Structures are given as structure tokens and as C-alpha cells.
Short mmCIF file of C-alpha atoms in Angstrom, two decimals:
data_model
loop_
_atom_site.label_atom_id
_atom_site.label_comp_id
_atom_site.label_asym_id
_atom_site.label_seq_id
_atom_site.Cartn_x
_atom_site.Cartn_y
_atom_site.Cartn_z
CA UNK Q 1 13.19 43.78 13.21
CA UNK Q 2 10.15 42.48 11.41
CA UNK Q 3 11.97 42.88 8.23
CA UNK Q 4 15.21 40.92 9.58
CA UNK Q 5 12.80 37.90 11.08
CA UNK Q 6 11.20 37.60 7.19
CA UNK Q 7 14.83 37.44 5.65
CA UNK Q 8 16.07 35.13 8.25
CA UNK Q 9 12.99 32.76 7.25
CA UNK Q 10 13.30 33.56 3.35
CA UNK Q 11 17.03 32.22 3.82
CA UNK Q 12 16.11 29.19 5.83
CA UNK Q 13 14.26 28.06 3.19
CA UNK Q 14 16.59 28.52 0.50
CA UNK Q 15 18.27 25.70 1.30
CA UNK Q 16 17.27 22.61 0.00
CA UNK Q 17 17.02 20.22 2.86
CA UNK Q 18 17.52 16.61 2.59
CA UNK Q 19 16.51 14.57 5.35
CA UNK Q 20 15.85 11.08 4.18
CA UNK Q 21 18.30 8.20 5.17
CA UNK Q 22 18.77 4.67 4.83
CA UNK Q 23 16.34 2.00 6.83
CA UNK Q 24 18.40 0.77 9.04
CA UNK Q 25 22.55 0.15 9.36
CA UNK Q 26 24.02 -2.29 10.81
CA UNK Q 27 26.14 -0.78 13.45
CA UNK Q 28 28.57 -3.24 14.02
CA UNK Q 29 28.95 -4.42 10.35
CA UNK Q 30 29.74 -0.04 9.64
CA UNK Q 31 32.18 0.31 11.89
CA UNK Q 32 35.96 0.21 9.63
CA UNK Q 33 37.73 1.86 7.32
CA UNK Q 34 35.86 3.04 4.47
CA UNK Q 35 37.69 4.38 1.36
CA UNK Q 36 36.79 7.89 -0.02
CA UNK Q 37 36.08 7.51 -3.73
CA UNK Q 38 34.26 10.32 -4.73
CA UNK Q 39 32.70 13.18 -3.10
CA UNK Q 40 31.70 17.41 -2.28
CA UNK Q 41 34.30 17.86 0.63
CA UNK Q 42 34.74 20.27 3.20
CA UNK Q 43 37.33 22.76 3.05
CA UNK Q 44 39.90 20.77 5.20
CA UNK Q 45 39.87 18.09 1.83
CA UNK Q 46 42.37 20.05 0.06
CA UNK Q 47 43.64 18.02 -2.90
CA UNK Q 48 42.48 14.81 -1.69
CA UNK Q 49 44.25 11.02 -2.26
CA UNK Q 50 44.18 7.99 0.00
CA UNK Q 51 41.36 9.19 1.79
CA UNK Q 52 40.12 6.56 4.37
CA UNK Q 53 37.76 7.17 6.63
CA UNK Q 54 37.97 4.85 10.11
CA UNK Q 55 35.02 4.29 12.23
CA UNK Q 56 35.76 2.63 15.36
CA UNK Q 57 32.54 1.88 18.36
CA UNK Q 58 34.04 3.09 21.24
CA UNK Q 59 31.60 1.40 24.00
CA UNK Q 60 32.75 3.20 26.94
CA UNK Q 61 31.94 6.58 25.54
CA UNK Q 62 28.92 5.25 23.61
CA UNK Q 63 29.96 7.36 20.09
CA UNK Q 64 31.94 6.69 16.98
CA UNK Q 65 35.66 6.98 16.82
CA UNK Q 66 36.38 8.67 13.58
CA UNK Q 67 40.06 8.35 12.26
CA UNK Q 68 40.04 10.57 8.31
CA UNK Q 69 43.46 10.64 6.84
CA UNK Q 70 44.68 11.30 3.69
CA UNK Q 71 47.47 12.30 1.26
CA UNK Q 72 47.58 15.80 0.12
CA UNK Q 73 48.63 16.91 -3.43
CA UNK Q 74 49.71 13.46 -4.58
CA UNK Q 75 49.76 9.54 -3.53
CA UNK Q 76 52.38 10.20 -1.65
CA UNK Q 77 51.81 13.46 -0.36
CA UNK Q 78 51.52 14.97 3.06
CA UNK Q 79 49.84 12.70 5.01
CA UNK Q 80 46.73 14.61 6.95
CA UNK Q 81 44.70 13.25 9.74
CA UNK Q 82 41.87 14.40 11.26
CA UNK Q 83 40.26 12.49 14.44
CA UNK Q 84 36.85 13.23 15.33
CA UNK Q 85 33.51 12.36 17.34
CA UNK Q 86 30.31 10.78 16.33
CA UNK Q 87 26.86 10.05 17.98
CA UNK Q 88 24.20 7.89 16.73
CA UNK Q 89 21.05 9.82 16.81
CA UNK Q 90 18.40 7.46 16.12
CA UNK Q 91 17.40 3.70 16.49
CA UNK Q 92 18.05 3.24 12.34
CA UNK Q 93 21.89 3.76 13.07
CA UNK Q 94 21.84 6.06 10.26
CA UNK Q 95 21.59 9.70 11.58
CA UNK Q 96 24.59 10.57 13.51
CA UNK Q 97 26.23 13.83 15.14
CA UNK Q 98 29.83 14.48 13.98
CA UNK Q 99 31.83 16.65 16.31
CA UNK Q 100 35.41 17.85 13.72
CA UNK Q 101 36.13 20.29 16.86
CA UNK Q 102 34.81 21.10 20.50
CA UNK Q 103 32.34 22.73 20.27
CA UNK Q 104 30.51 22.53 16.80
CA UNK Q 105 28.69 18.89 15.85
CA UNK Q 106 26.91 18.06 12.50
CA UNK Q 107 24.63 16.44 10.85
CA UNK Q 108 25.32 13.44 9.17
CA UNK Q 109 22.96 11.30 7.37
CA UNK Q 110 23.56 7.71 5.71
CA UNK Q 111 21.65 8.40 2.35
CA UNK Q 112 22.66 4.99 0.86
CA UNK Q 113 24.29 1.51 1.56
CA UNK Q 114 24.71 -1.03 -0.46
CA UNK Q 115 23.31 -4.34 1.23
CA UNK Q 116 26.63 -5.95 1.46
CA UNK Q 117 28.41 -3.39 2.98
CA UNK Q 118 30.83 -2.38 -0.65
CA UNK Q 119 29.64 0.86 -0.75
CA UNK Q 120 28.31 3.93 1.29
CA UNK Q 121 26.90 7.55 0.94
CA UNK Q 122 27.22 9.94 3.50
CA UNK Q 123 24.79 13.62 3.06
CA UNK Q 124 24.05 16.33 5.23
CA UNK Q 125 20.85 18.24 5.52
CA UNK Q 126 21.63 21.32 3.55
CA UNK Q 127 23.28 19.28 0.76
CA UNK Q 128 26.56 20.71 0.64
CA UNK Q 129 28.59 17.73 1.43
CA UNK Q 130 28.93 14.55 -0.26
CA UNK Q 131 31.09 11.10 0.32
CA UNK Q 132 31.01 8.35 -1.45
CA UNK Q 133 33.31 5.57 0.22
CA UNK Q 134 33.39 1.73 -0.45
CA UNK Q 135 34.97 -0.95 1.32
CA UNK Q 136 38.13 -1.22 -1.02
CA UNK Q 137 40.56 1.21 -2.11
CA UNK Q 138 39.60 0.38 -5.81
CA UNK Q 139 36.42 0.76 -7.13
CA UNK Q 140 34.88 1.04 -10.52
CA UNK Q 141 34.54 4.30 -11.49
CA UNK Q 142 31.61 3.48 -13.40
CA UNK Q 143 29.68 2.29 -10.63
CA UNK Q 144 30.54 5.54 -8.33
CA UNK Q 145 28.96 7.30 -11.27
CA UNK Q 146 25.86 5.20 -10.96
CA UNK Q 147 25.46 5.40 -7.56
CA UNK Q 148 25.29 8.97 -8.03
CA UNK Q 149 22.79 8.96 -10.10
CA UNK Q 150 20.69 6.73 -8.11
CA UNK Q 151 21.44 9.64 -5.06
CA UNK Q 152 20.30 12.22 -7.62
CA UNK Q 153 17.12 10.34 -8.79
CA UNK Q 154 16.32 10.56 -4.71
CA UNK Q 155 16.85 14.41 -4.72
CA UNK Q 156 20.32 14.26 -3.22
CA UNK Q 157 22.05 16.99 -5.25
CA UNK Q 158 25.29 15.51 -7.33
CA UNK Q 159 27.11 18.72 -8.24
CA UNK Q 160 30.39 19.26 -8.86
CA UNK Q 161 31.49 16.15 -7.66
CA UNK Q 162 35.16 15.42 -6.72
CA UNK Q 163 37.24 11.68 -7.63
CA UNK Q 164 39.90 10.18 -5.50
CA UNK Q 165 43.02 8.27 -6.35
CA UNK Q 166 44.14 5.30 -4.17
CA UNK Q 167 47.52 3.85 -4.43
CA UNK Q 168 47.29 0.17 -6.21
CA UNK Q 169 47.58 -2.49 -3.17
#
């Protein structure tokens, strides 16, 4: 047992944990559609285009309405939609609890935000996920890449990072 208990702790700590976040957000000024640019996704992100991410205060229930939907395979692919929960967790607006499914919730962290609102970076603790999403479908390239680096130059790990395409408006 003693022997489980050490490699249960060894294992904890192999993970690189990441649990700085933004100031503050501005709840009211986050809550729309935010366009996926770049990213580490979860499995569910198969072949990713037209990924838009809707957050939606819903007052009633005091959480986050989240609408993600996306293309899969091409720009005009199948379309895939997954609705989920979100609670704020602390006072900064930037530490939240995202529920995909009853009855797991996880930990989402606002790592960056660019002061007026164009861009956002969404981490979790263990570092396995990544989102970079802006407030247009089109966005430089070049300055996904820098943001990036600026996440990596805070510790945020930047691995094998994923682009998506958006259909020209």
C-alpha cells in the first residue's frame, strides 16, 4: 500500500501544473462567440474548421452557456455541436468550471486576454489543452504565433499546436 501511495504522489507531480490566470475579465464584455484559431484540443475536436465557441450569461442559473460548434473534415463539413456548462469560480472572472457531460466538470483557466477583447487563451491546470480564439473569424496567423510565444515565455506549454480554417465572410 505504502508503495502504491508513493507512486500515486510521484505521478501527481509529474504533471506540470499551471495555475496562473489573467487579473481580472470582464464578465459581461466575455460573454459571445469567440472564434477558435489555434489550439491542443480534446479528443471530440476531430479535424477541426469553423470552430466558434459561444458564451452566453445565463442569470437565472448563475453559469455560462457554452454553445462549441464546428465543421468536421472541411469548411463545409459535418457540422458538430457541443453545448455545455460553465461556473465562474472566483471574483477575477477568470477561473471557471466547465461541465462537457453530467457528471464530470473541469478546470478552465483564462491564461491571457488581450485588453480589447480581440483575442483570448483558454489553459487547464495540467497543460494538456490549449485554445486560442479571437473575436473574428480571421486573424493573422502571425500574431496567433506570437501570442503563443508570449503563453510559452509564462510557462504555458505550446506543443504541438493545432490551426483552424474559417470560411472568408
Amino acid at each position: 500500500m505504502k508503495k502504491l501511495s508513493i507512486l500515486a504522489l510521484l505521478l501527481a507531480c509529474s504533471h506540470n501544473q499551471y495555475n496562473k490566470s489573467v487579473a481580472q475579465v470582464d464578465r459581461d464584455r466575455f460573454m459571445r462567440p469567440w472564434y477558435v484559431q489555434a489550439g491542443r484540443f480534446t479528443m471530440v475536436e476531430k479535424d477541426p474548421y469553423n470552430s466558434v465557441e459561444s458564451y452566453t450569461w445565463n442569470e437565472k442559473e448563475k453559469r455560462i452557456d457554452i454553445d462549441f460548434h464546428y465543421n468536421q473534415g472541411s469548411l463545409t463539413g459535418e457540422r458538430k455541436s457541443y453545448p455545455q456548462k460553465g461556473w465562474i469560480e472566483d471574483s477575477t472572472n477568470a477561473r471557471w468550471k466547465v461541465q462537457p457531460f453530467w457528471p464530470l466538470k473541469f478546470d478552465y483557466l483564462v491564461i491571457g486576454l488581450d485588453p480589447n477583447y480581440e483575442w483570448t487563451a483558454i489553459g487547464v491546470p495540467n497543460q494538456k489543452y490549449l485554445w486560442i480564439m479571437t473575436s473574428t473569424p480571421q486573424f493573422p496567423k502571425e500574431r496567433v504565433q506570437q501570442i503563443l510565444n508570449d503563453l510559452k515565455q509564462q510557462g504555458y506549454s505550446t506543443e504541438d499546436i493545432q490551426y483552424v480554417e474559417h470560411s472568408p465572410k
